[in-house]
Amino acid sequence: MREIMRWLGKMGAALGGRTRSLEATVRDQTVQLQKAIEKHKEIAQFLRETLGLFRQVTENIADVFWVTNATRTKVEYVSPEFEKLWGEACATLMEAPDTWLARVHPEDRERVTRAISNKQVTGEYDEEYRVVRPDGVLRWVRDRAFPVKNENGAVYRLVGIAEDITDRKRTQQLLQAERDLGVALSSTQDLKYALARLVEIVVQLENLDCGGVYLMEPETGELELRAHRGLTESMLVRGAHYRADTAETRCARAGKPLYLRGDEILRTPQATWGGEGLRTMVLVPLQHKGATLGLLALASYRQDDISIETRVGLEVIASQFSAAVARIAAEESLRRSEAHLRSIVKNAPIALLAADARGTITFEDGQALSAMGFKPGEHLKQPVAEVFKQHPVVLDDIDRALAGEEFSSVVDFGPNLFENRYTPGPGDGKPAGFIAVAIDVTERSRLQRQILEISDREQARIGQDVHDGLCQQLIGAALKANALEQSLTTQTLPDAATARKICALLDEAITESRRVCRGLYPVRLKTEGLVPALEELVRTSAERYTVECQFVTSERQLRCDETTATHLYRITQEAVNNAVKHSRCRKIVVLLSLSGREIDLLIQDDGQGLKPAPEARTGMGLHIMDYRARSLGGRLRVNSDADGTTVSCRVPAGI
């Protein structure tokens, strides 16, 4: 019995230990289960928060977020933005998954359908297409799709995002329209083509269906329809012409664009196209630099309003086109002017020649070319130096003209005398060739030469009259004054001193009269030639003006005809007088030399230049000097600065 009790005691102890172990195990598993339940609660809370965040993102972004199964037969989710972009309810899409595709523009639908089949499951789907909403409004969409795969790599879901890119597409379209119009306008001078291209381009803008462009007649102020697209016959009948007193014409002159919507089209006088079922109408004046050129009229059957971007684009296009119209009109006017000018040049007694910076002839025309032995356009693209190689004076002028100098010269072409005016060609501060205008001055030069010869003869006559008349009278008065002075001195009268002063004054008057005579009538010029006459001129000038005058020449036996000698003498005389009167010089040097068959004459002074007396540059003296040189077929140059003035003259020897 005791054994049984001991055995039962041992068994009870063993069972008690196992019960306690089982209880401990149950407690541990219960704790783990509670932890798992808490973990699942956290995961559920995380999923709820994630789903809420997902909805917040997808329902508040401006894009359409969508999810479908792999076969696209069921739409699992679509964000509310779908209703704004497609104009359809989200529930409609959930019930009929192809609803979105039915709203794709017919011209884009086939392309999008192919892309859905071929690209969505590969992740390459990225398409841009148009959507036509039930209200007729057109929107541009960029649609992208991304495949979702399971653990086995199989696609079981498609996720996508559709972005509204209407504004970007509208901007691109406007920019493209501006570029297309700019290219079209820059490559044409045909106004009719430009008008047709303008209407073609603007009518292709978003939601615009028809339009026309009017030009204003400058004489009447009326608008005429010059190009149109999409207008009905009734529109053409009512809107082909607007008188100067109509509302449309006043709108064009006002220069302010007018945008009309719906009932406004029927109520507004400017909308002559009203009653055509139009939903939007645009009137944009065409103006350039304050001048009214016309009116651009556009309309839409689909759109209730024109976006701000499109309005700005239309106004930019109108401004761009207005400038082009003004350019085309100016070019047309220029062509008419050029034709008129060519007619004038062709029939006027002048010769006109232009050369580029390399000295190549680019223009040659004028009636006077025949007197030179040339024909209009005969020497185009030829070197000007080669054409005139037989005329050394012209070659020198060409060098000066190509250096950018503006001047005139007179050149002999056989029996004819031409006055050539050289002007630098247009350039950016650099020599760019020259333009030469030659005028036949043969008859004028003959008359001027006769006038100058008459003047010289008249001076000679006056000089002779002074010498033979006044000088003799002064000499007679001087003799009597000397006799009176001697008589008064013999009688020791106080008036003898006064008589001596009178005698001295008479002697000075006689000397001055002789100087004047020699200036008016240089006898030595006719009897001995140019060199002795210049020597006498320099000597008498030094005595008369009390300045140092020097004459330098190595050509003591220089020979030239009387006309050349007379002109060179008068040029020297005028240059010396100018130096004394205007430059306040202390020294004058006259140099005479012979270079080949040309005579070089140089008059230099060390004065302060001609600036203190500007009239000396524009007075008759320099003009006559220049004419004397040109009448001999030579040229005269005057250089004046603070160090003095130099007058240089080079003429043919004329022997």
XYZ file of C-alpha atoms in Angstrom:
655
model
C 0.000 0.000 0.000
C 2.784 2.237 0.859
C 4.376 1.383 -2.446
C 1.210 2.294 -4.262
C 1.030 5.574 -2.427
C 4.657 6.348 -3.208
C 4.043 5.488 -6.860
C 0.974 7.692 -6.967
C 2.946 10.453 -5.295
C 5.662 10.178 -7.913
C 3.070 10.132 -10.674
C 1.306 13.201 -9.219
C 4.596 15.026 -8.992
C 5.385 14.164 -12.577
C 1.929 15.213 -13.805
C 2.180 18.436 -11.844
C 5.454 19.253 -13.524
C 4.067 18.552 -16.980
C 0.960 20.626 -16.240
C 3.090 23.515 -15.180
C 5.200 23.124 -18.355
C 2.017 22.988 -20.462
C 0.665 26.069 -18.782
C 3.923 27.884 -19.430
C 3.770 26.865 -23.069
C 0.176 28.069 -23.381
C 1.106 31.319 -21.737
C 4.052 31.814 -24.190
C 1.893 31.026 -27.209
C -0.809 33.359 -25.935
C 1.749 36.158 -25.630
C 3.035 35.469 -29.150
C -0.536 35.414 -30.482
C -1.255 38.737 -28.862
C 1.932 40.165 -30.400
C 0.907 38.850 -33.820
C -2.540 40.366 -33.411
C -0.956 43.723 -32.539
C 1.362 43.433 -35.530
C -1.572 42.724 -37.843
C -3.375 45.703 -36.385
C -0.326 47.886 -37.144
C -0.160 46.527 -40.706
C -3.882 47.117 -41.198
C -3.468 50.659 -39.875
C -0.476 51.194 -42.205
C -2.472 49.890 -45.164
C -5.382 52.162 -44.288
C -2.995 55.145 -44.000
C -1.248 54.176 -47.249
C -4.556 53.819 -49.053
C -5.649 57.179 -47.694
C -2.377 58.754 -48.815
C -2.768 57.124 -52.236
C -6.261 58.562 -52.586
C -5.058 61.972 -51.433
C -2.330 61.940 -54.069
C -4.386 60.556 -56.941
C -7.460 62.639 -56.195
C -5.637 65.941 -55.748
C -3.093 65.955 -58.579
C -4.074 67.551 -61.902
C -3.458 64.274 -63.769
C -5.640 61.209 -64.245
C -4.351 58.132 -62.378
C -5.781 54.795 -63.526
C -5.393 51.082 -62.753
C -6.705 48.138 -64.849
C -6.206 44.388 -64.939
C -3.659 42.928 -67.371
C -6.255 42.344 -70.078
C -7.718 45.881 -69.723
C -11.215 44.418 -69.371
C -11.734 45.913 -65.913
C -10.919 49.356 -64.561
C -9.917 48.830 -60.953
C -9.374 52.516 -60.186
C -9.507 55.939 -61.904
C -8.943 59.307 -60.202
C -11.677 61.999 -60.242
C -9.621 64.207 -62.612
C -10.890 61.888 -65.358
C -14.247 63.642 -65.257
C -12.624 67.071 -65.885
C -10.335 65.889 -68.656
C -12.626 63.486 -70.509
C -15.943 65.068 -69.545
C -17.303 61.630 -68.563
C -18.216 60.257 -65.099
C -15.763 57.882 -63.432
C -18.631 55.412 -62.852
C -19.237 55.305 -66.593
C -15.626 54.264 -67.175
C -15.811 51.618 -64.441
C -18.870 50.119 -66.158
C -17.577 50.501 -69.723
C -13.711 50.400 -69.813
C -13.619 51.524 -73.493
C -15.397 54.817 -72.739
C -12.119 56.743 -72.629
C -11.016 55.388 -76.046
C -14.318 56.412 -77.638
C -13.509 60.055 -76.773
C -10.082 59.981 -78.456
C -10.025 62.112 -81.599
C -10.838 59.989 -84.679
C -7.561 60.962 -86.325
C -5.583 59.674 -83.299
C -7.717 56.667 -82.270
C -6.186 54.033 -84.554
C -2.645 54.942 -83.521
C -3.546 54.859 -79.826
C -5.324 51.489 -80.200
C -2.187 49.933 -81.724
C -0.007 51.374 -78.984
C -2.325 49.933 -76.279
C -1.954 46.434 -77.715
C 1.777 46.541 -78.382
C 3.335 48.804 -75.768
C 1.411 48.827 -72.484
C 2.557 45.393 -71.265
C 6.191 46.198 -72.172
C 6.274 49.545 -70.359
C 6.922 51.465 -73.590
C 3.485 53.040 -73.794
C 3.830 56.861 -73.946
C 1.358 58.498 -76.316
C 0.079 62.011 -76.988
C -3.423 62.325 -78.427
C -6.478 64.540 -78.550
C -9.661 64.008 -76.575
C -12.985 65.469 -77.742
C -15.220 65.982 -74.728
C -19.034 65.713 -74.996
C -19.281 69.549 -74.978
C -17.039 69.706 -78.080
C -14.001 71.088 -76.260
C -10.738 69.556 -77.434
C -7.993 68.626 -74.967
C -4.521 67.233 -75.483
C -3.397 64.277 -73.322
C -0.087 62.579 -72.647
C -0.867 59.003 -71.507
C 1.717 56.622 -69.990
C 1.325 53.019 -68.696
C 3.514 50.852 -66.423
C 3.097 47.042 -66.041
C 2.916 45.503 -62.521
C 4.295 41.941 -62.201
C 3.732 39.197 -59.594
C 6.420 37.079 -57.914
C 6.533 34.835 -61.012
C 7.253 37.796 -63.323
C 3.836 37.753 -64.978
C 1.983 41.047 -65.623
C -1.212 41.034 -63.623
C -2.037 44.752 -63.498
C -1.494 47.987 -65.503
C -0.993 51.328 -63.818
C -1.026 54.593 -65.779
C -1.149 58.361 -65.592
C -2.763 60.696 -68.154
C -1.529 64.298 -68.133
C -3.410 67.303 -69.560
C -0.878 68.946 -71.924
C -3.330 71.214 -73.718
C -1.543 74.429 -72.672
C 1.841 73.111 -73.755
C 0.459 71.856 -77.060
C -1.336 75.149 -77.600
C 1.900 77.053 -76.980
C 3.833 74.723 -79.297
C 1.149 75.112 -81.923
C 1.258 78.891 -81.668
C 5.054 78.935 -81.840
C 4.966 76.597 -84.832
C 2.365 78.817 -86.483
C 4.567 81.864 -85.911
C 7.597 80.021 -87.324
C 5.659 78.735 -90.342
C 4.289 82.186 -91.021
C 7.709 83.772 -90.569
C 9.268 81.333 -93.063
C 6.443 81.895 -95.541
C 6.627 85.686 -95.276
C 10.412 85.909 -95.399
C 10.597 83.957 -98.640
C 7.959 85.806 -100.651
C 7.252 89.188 -102.121
C 3.832 88.089 -103.339
C 1.171 89.734 -101.182
C -1.575 87.426 -102.437
C 0.392 84.348 -101.403
C 1.196 85.889 -98.009
C -2.488 86.564 -97.314
C -3.541 83.043 -98.266
C -0.772 81.521 -96.129
C -1.786 83.625 -93.125
C -5.381 82.397 -93.215
C -4.289 78.809 -93.796
C -1.994 78.871 -90.752
C -4.274 80.613 -88.236
C -7.367 78.538 -89.111
C -5.377 75.431 -88.128
C -4.983 76.749 -84.581
C -6.900 74.963 -81.843
C -10.699 75.235 -82.123
C -10.649 77.790 -84.955
C -12.689 76.685 -87.947
C -12.866 79.572 -90.410
C -11.551 83.031 -91.079
C -10.525 85.726 -93.503
C -8.125 88.613 -93.835
C -9.131 92.100 -95.013
C -6.897 94.851 -96.345
C -7.739 98.521 -96.137
C -7.725 100.594 -99.314
C -5.580 103.688 -98.526
C -7.593 105.962 -100.820
C -11.091 105.056 -99.576
C -10.473 103.636 -96.086
C -12.649 100.608 -96.936
C -11.930 96.950 -96.093
C -11.760 94.317 -98.821
C -11.693 90.557 -98.164
C -8.487 89.336 -99.837
C -8.194 85.732 -98.576
C -10.468 83.357 -96.655
C -10.878 79.759 -95.540
C -13.940 77.830 -94.345
C -16.422 80.685 -94.906
C -19.918 79.859 -96.075
C -21.501 81.482 -99.112
C -23.690 83.669 -96.906
C -20.603 84.854 -94.996
C -18.916 85.779 -98.257
C -21.975 87.666 -99.469
C -22.355 89.686 -96.269
C -18.703 90.134 -95.351
C -16.723 90.540 -98.576
C -16.596 94.344 -98.347
C -16.913 96.876 -95.529
C -17.392 100.573 -96.190
C -15.344 103.182 -94.345
C -18.209 103.996 -91.961
C -18.988 100.418 -90.863
C -18.355 99.020 -87.384
C -15.782 96.535 -88.744
C -13.736 99.326 -90.296
C -13.911 101.376 -87.092
C -12.721 98.311 -85.164
C -9.741 97.970 -87.505
C -8.830 101.654 -87.106
C -9.230 101.500 -83.304
C -6.401 98.956 -83.143
C -7.954 96.949 -80.252
C -8.742 93.219 -80.705
C -12.352 92.155 -80.142
C -13.323 88.700 -78.778
C -17.018 87.737 -78.971
C -18.836 84.746 -77.461
C -22.253 83.187 -78.040
C -25.030 85.766 -77.977
C -22.511 88.603 -78.209
C -21.962 87.649 -81.839
C -25.636 88.292 -82.600
C -25.844 91.497 -80.544
C -22.577 93.139 -81.682
C -22.598 95.258 -84.887
C -19.071 94.128 -85.733
C -20.222 90.521 -86.093
C -21.585 90.526 -89.636
C -21.086 86.753 -89.645
C -23.726 86.340 -86.901
C -26.475 83.788 -87.432
C -24.057 81.154 -88.731
C -24.085 79.109 -85.520
C -20.713 80.457 -84.436
C -19.756 80.101 -80.769
C -16.672 82.330 -80.814
C -15.504 85.172 -83.058
C -12.227 87.127 -83.103
C -11.445 90.457 -84.800
C -7.754 91.423 -84.690
C -6.696 94.725 -86.361
C -3.619 94.690 -88.588
C -1.572 97.791 -87.826
C 2.051 98.794 -88.340
C 3.655 101.887 -86.823
C 0.269 103.488 -86.242
C -1.028 102.847 -89.758
C -4.090 100.605 -90.231
C -3.428 97.921 -92.837
C -6.484 95.692 -92.419
C -8.355 93.246 -90.199
C -7.991 89.543 -89.339
C -11.387 87.890 -88.655
C -11.595 84.329 -87.235
C -14.389 82.168 -85.800
C -15.130 78.800 -84.188
C -18.179 76.519 -84.234
C -16.888 74.418 -81.289
C -15.208 76.634 -78.712
C -17.056 78.978 -76.367
C -13.988 81.079 -75.682
C -10.461 81.692 -76.909
C -7.717 80.996 -74.356
C -5.396 83.740 -73.174
C -2.452 81.967 -74.812
C -4.233 81.789 -78.152
C -5.282 85.431 -77.904
C -1.704 86.518 -77.282
C -0.521 84.261 -80.104
C -3.059 85.691 -82.544
C -2.052 89.244 -81.660
C 1.638 88.365 -82.110
C 0.859 86.747 -85.470
C -1.160 89.822 -86.495
C 1.752 92.080 -85.576
C 4.193 89.789 -87.393
C 2.022 89.738 -90.492
C 1.445 93.519 -90.385
C 5.197 94.096 -90.416
C 5.522 91.686 -93.342
C 2.726 93.420 -95.265
C 4.444 96.763 -94.666
C 7.737 95.236 -95.837
C 6.191 93.733 -98.969
C 4.465 97.038 -99.736
C 7.722 98.919 -99.144
C 9.621 96.492 -101.377
C 7.005 96.877 -104.064
C 7.278 100.638 -103.753
C 11.051 100.300 -103.833
C 10.861 98.197 -106.991
C 8.707 100.843 -108.615
C 11.092 103.537 -107.427
C 14.067 101.567 -108.731
C 12.363 101.146 -112.084
C 11.600 104.857 -112.128
C 15.162 105.679 -111.081
C 16.586 103.388 -113.746
C 14.408 105.133 -116.288
C 15.708 108.501 -115.095
C 19.331 107.324 -115.071
C 18.933 105.742 -118.478
C 17.557 108.905 -120.029
C 19.389 111.583 -118.000
C 22.643 113.087 -119.355
C 24.716 111.432 -116.614
C 26.727 108.278 -116.085
C 26.317 106.328 -112.866
C 28.872 103.747 -111.749
C 29.214 101.729 -108.532
C 32.088 99.515 -107.392
C 32.533 97.262 -104.365
C 35.412 97.325 -101.868
C 37.577 95.256 -104.238
C 37.099 97.724 -107.065
C 34.754 95.505 -109.087
C 32.035 97.304 -111.032
C 28.571 96.393 -109.707
C 26.452 98.972 -111.550
C 26.915 100.910 -114.788
C 24.200 102.907 -116.498
C 23.317 106.334 -117.851
C 22.966 108.153 -121.120
C 26.333 109.884 -120.754
C 28.177 106.555 -121.028
C 27.926 106.809 -124.800
C 30.037 109.996 -124.719
C 32.731 107.940 -122.927
C 32.514 105.219 -125.550
C 30.790 102.750 -123.203
C 27.462 100.919 -123.109
C 25.251 100.430 -120.023
C 26.290 97.315 -118.132
C 29.195 96.655 -120.494
C 31.786 96.341 -117.705
C 29.799 94.681 -114.922
C 31.944 92.412 -112.700
C 35.126 93.849 -114.250
C 37.865 95.640 -112.257
C 37.278 99.366 -112.529
C 41.040 99.975 -112.746
C 41.213 97.757 -115.839
C 38.335 99.595 -117.527
C 39.942 103.040 -117.037
C 43.590 102.030 -117.416
C 43.997 104.537 -120.276
C 43.024 107.419 -117.974
C 45.704 107.987 -115.268
C 43.712 110.787 -113.616
C 40.724 108.463 -113.221
C 42.970 105.753 -111.752
C 44.195 108.189 -109.078
C 40.582 109.128 -108.338
C 39.654 105.447 -108.016
C 42.398 104.917 -105.409
C 41.085 107.860 -103.404
C 37.479 106.661 -103.713
C 38.329 103.107 -102.614
C 40.091 104.588 -99.582
C 36.760 106.087 -98.532
C 37.336 109.705 -99.612
C 34.447 111.839 -100.862
C 35.442 114.349 -103.528
C 34.877 115.706 -107.033
C 37.158 115.816 -110.051
C 37.032 116.824 -113.702
C 38.304 114.431 -116.373
C 38.675 114.688 -120.144
C 37.165 111.910 -122.251
C 38.153 112.925 -125.745
C 36.302 116.099 -126.686
C 34.016 115.846 -123.648
C 34.695 117.041 -120.138
C 33.063 115.216 -117.224
C 32.704 116.281 -113.615
C 32.861 113.146 -111.468
C 31.468 113.019 -107.945
C 32.783 110.137 -105.807
C 30.890 109.021 -102.688
C 31.817 106.089 -100.389
C 29.479 103.118 -100.583
C 27.377 102.086 -97.567
C 29.374 100.207 -94.917
C 29.898 99.763 -91.174
C 32.625 102.316 -90.753
C 34.877 100.539 -93.267
C 35.492 101.368 -96.952
C 32.820 99.537 -98.930
C 33.489 100.651 -102.459
C 32.180 103.837 -103.991
C 29.485 105.382 -106.145
C 30.518 107.727 -108.950
C 28.240 110.112 -110.812
C 29.637 111.672 -113.979
C 28.005 114.737 -115.498
C 28.927 116.041 -118.927
C 30.058 119.599 -118.202
C 31.682 120.293 -121.544
C 29.446 123.223 -122.404
C 29.314 124.522 -118.845
C 33.087 124.309 -118.577
C 33.458 126.198 -121.841
C 31.236 128.987 -120.531
C 33.013 129.029 -117.150
C 36.367 129.153 -118.890
C 35.202 132.052 -120.984
C 33.945 133.861 -117.879
C 37.257 133.224 -116.113
C 39.213 134.399 -119.147
C 37.026 137.490 -119.310
C 37.725 138.060 -115.612
C 41.459 137.668 -116.177
C 41.347 140.018 -119.167
C 39.320 142.533 -117.176
C 41.868 142.361 -114.349
C 44.642 142.876 -116.864
C 42.786 145.845 -118.342
C 42.253 147.348 -114.895
C 45.940 146.759 -114.113
C 46.978 148.492 -117.321
C 44.555 151.366 -116.643
C 45.962 151.759 -113.131
C 49.523 151.604 -114.489
C 48.937 153.946 -117.410
C 46.489 156.265 -115.650
C 46.639 156.394 -111.875
C 50.340 155.614 -111.608
C 51.239 158.331 -114.090
C 49.058 160.816 -112.269
C 50.644 159.862 -108.976
C 54.095 160.232 -110.504
C 53.146 163.678 -111.806
C 51.816 164.673 -108.374
C 54.991 163.329 -106.761
C 57.200 165.451 -109.076
C 55.271 168.611 -108.252
C 55.330 167.737 -104.541
C 59.123 167.301 -104.705
C 59.466 170.680 -106.444
C 57.260 172.276 -103.791
C 59.250 170.630 -101.016
C 62.544 171.950 -102.486
C 61.116 175.457 -102.845
C 59.847 175.499 -99.276
C 63.148 174.137 -98.007
C 65.091 176.838 -99.900
C 62.896 179.522 -98.315
C 63.310 177.814 -94.916
C 59.580 177.860 -94.419
C 58.031 175.622 -91.713
C 55.696 173.947 -94.275
C 58.690 172.192 -95.826
C 58.336 169.285 -93.364
C 54.709 168.782 -94.368
C 55.685 168.794 -98.012
C 58.311 166.096 -97.361
C 55.631 163.903 -95.728
C 53.377 164.379 -98.738
C 56.219 163.318 -101.013
C 56.828 160.192 -98.936
C 53.138 159.270 -99.017
C 53.022 159.749 -102.773
C 56.069 157.507 -103.199
C 54.361 154.788 -101.109
C 51.161 155.171 -103.143
C 53.121 154.804 -106.375
C 54.854 151.667 -105.050
C 51.557 150.154 -103.870
C 49.883 151.000 -107.191
C 52.656 149.238 -109.090
C 52.245 146.184 -106.835
C 48.531 146.170 -107.524
C 49.206 146.484 -111.219
C 51.587 143.546 -111.165
C 48.951 141.503 -109.265
C 46.185 142.406 -111.700
C 48.365 142.213 -114.775
C 51.455 139.998 -114.304
C 53.502 141.240 -117.226
C 56.379 138.837 -116.582
C 53.952 135.907 -116.824
C 53.236 136.730 -120.436
C 56.716 137.865 -121.377
C 58.997 135.512 -119.425
C 56.838 132.600 -118.227
C 55.565 131.011 -115.026
C 58.790 130.662 -113.010
C 59.876 134.350 -113.178
C 56.281 135.450 -112.526
C 56.084 133.300 -109.368
C 59.466 134.621 -108.202
C 58.186 138.168 -108.543
C 54.897 137.270 -106.818
C 56.757 135.773 -103.825
C 59.127 138.744 -103.590
C 56.398 141.394 -103.747
C 54.268 139.456 -101.251
C 57.157 139.396 -98.769
C 57.645 143.133 -99.182
C 53.954 143.949 -99.001
C 52.932 141.726 -96.096
C 56.239 141.691 -94.159
C 56.321 137.890 -93.904
C 59.068 135.510 -94.972
C 58.250 134.173 -98.438
C 60.371 131.617 -100.266
C 60.108 130.204 -103.777
C 61.750 126.804 -104.453
C 62.017 125.128 -107.846
C 64.453 122.979 -109.779
C 62.651 123.649 -113.058
C 64.124 127.002 -114.081
C 63.308 126.288 -117.722
C 59.797 124.963 -117.084
C 57.618 125.424 -120.126
C 53.814 125.333 -120.181
C 51.102 126.984 -122.206
C 49.786 130.429 -121.275
C 46.446 129.116 -119.936
C 48.146 126.647 -117.570
C 50.630 129.298 -116.419
C 47.845 131.827 -115.769
C 45.757 129.406 -113.701
C 48.744 128.225 -111.638
C 49.793 131.829 -111.020
C 46.288 132.776 -109.852
C 46.101 129.695 -107.600
C 49.404 130.663 -105.985
C 48.285 134.272 -105.614
C 45.023 133.261 -103.913
C 46.760 130.736 -101.620
C 49.330 133.308 -100.493
C 46.610 135.910 -99.840
C 44.620 133.352 -97.794
C 47.702 132.438 -95.762
C 48.404 136.082 -94.919
C 44.785 136.979 -94.126
C 43.590 133.904 -92.233
C 46.470 131.829 -90.817
C 48.655 134.490 -89.123
C 51.704 132.792 -90.545
C 55.307 133.885 -90.351
C 56.618 131.947 -93.299
C 55.249 130.913 -96.701
C 56.973 128.466 -99.062
C 56.007 128.010 -102.722
C 57.377 124.852 -104.395
C 57.141 124.146 -108.122
C 58.260 120.853 -109.686
C 57.726 118.652 -112.715
C 56.753 114.977 -112.291
C 56.633 113.216 -115.630
C 54.126 115.149 -117.696
C 52.482 116.773 -114.682
C 53.256 119.983 -112.834
C 53.169 119.938 -109.026
C 52.525 123.195 -107.187
C 52.693 123.362 -103.386
C 52.013 126.360 -101.141
C 52.771 125.823 -97.434
C 52.518 128.131 -94.428
C 53.292 127.707 -90.725
C 50.154 129.443 -89.489
C 47.353 128.200 -87.296
C 45.261 126.828 -90.139
C 41.951 128.034 -91.482
C 39.889 127.195 -88.375
C 39.821 130.752 -87.030
C 38.145 131.815 -90.270
C 35.823 129.020 -91.449
C 34.512 131.183 -94.238
C 37.912 130.811 -95.876
C 37.078 127.157 -96.523
C 33.714 127.884 -98.074
C 34.396 131.244 -99.728
C 34.705 131.958 -103.426
C 38.510 131.909 -103.283
C 38.854 128.163 -102.735
C 36.041 127.409 -105.158
C 37.769 129.403 -107.895
C 41.118 127.757 -107.098
C 39.489 124.341 -107.314
C 37.779 125.238 -110.580
C 41.040 126.517 -112.084
C 42.722 123.180 -111.242
C 39.807 121.107 -112.574
C 39.564 123.167 -115.754
C 43.134 122.090 -116.490
C 42.241 118.443 -115.888
C 44.006 118.511 -112.524
C 43.033 118.404 -108.872
C 43.447 120.654 -105.870
C 43.790 119.576 -102.252
C 43.766 121.712 -99.119
C 44.994 120.305 -95.804
C 44.765 122.544 -92.762
C 45.564 121.894 -89.101
C 47.164 123.609 -86.133
C 50.614 123.346 -87.777
C 49.591 125.264 -90.860
C 47.930 124.931 -94.244
C 49.104 123.140 -97.363
C 47.589 123.782 -100.785
C 48.677 121.249 -103.396
C 47.813 121.280 -107.076
C 48.764 118.784 -109.775
C 47.888 119.483 -113.408
C 48.999 118.236 -116.817
C 51.949 120.231 -118.173
C 49.983 121.258 -121.246
C 53.160 121.879 -123.311
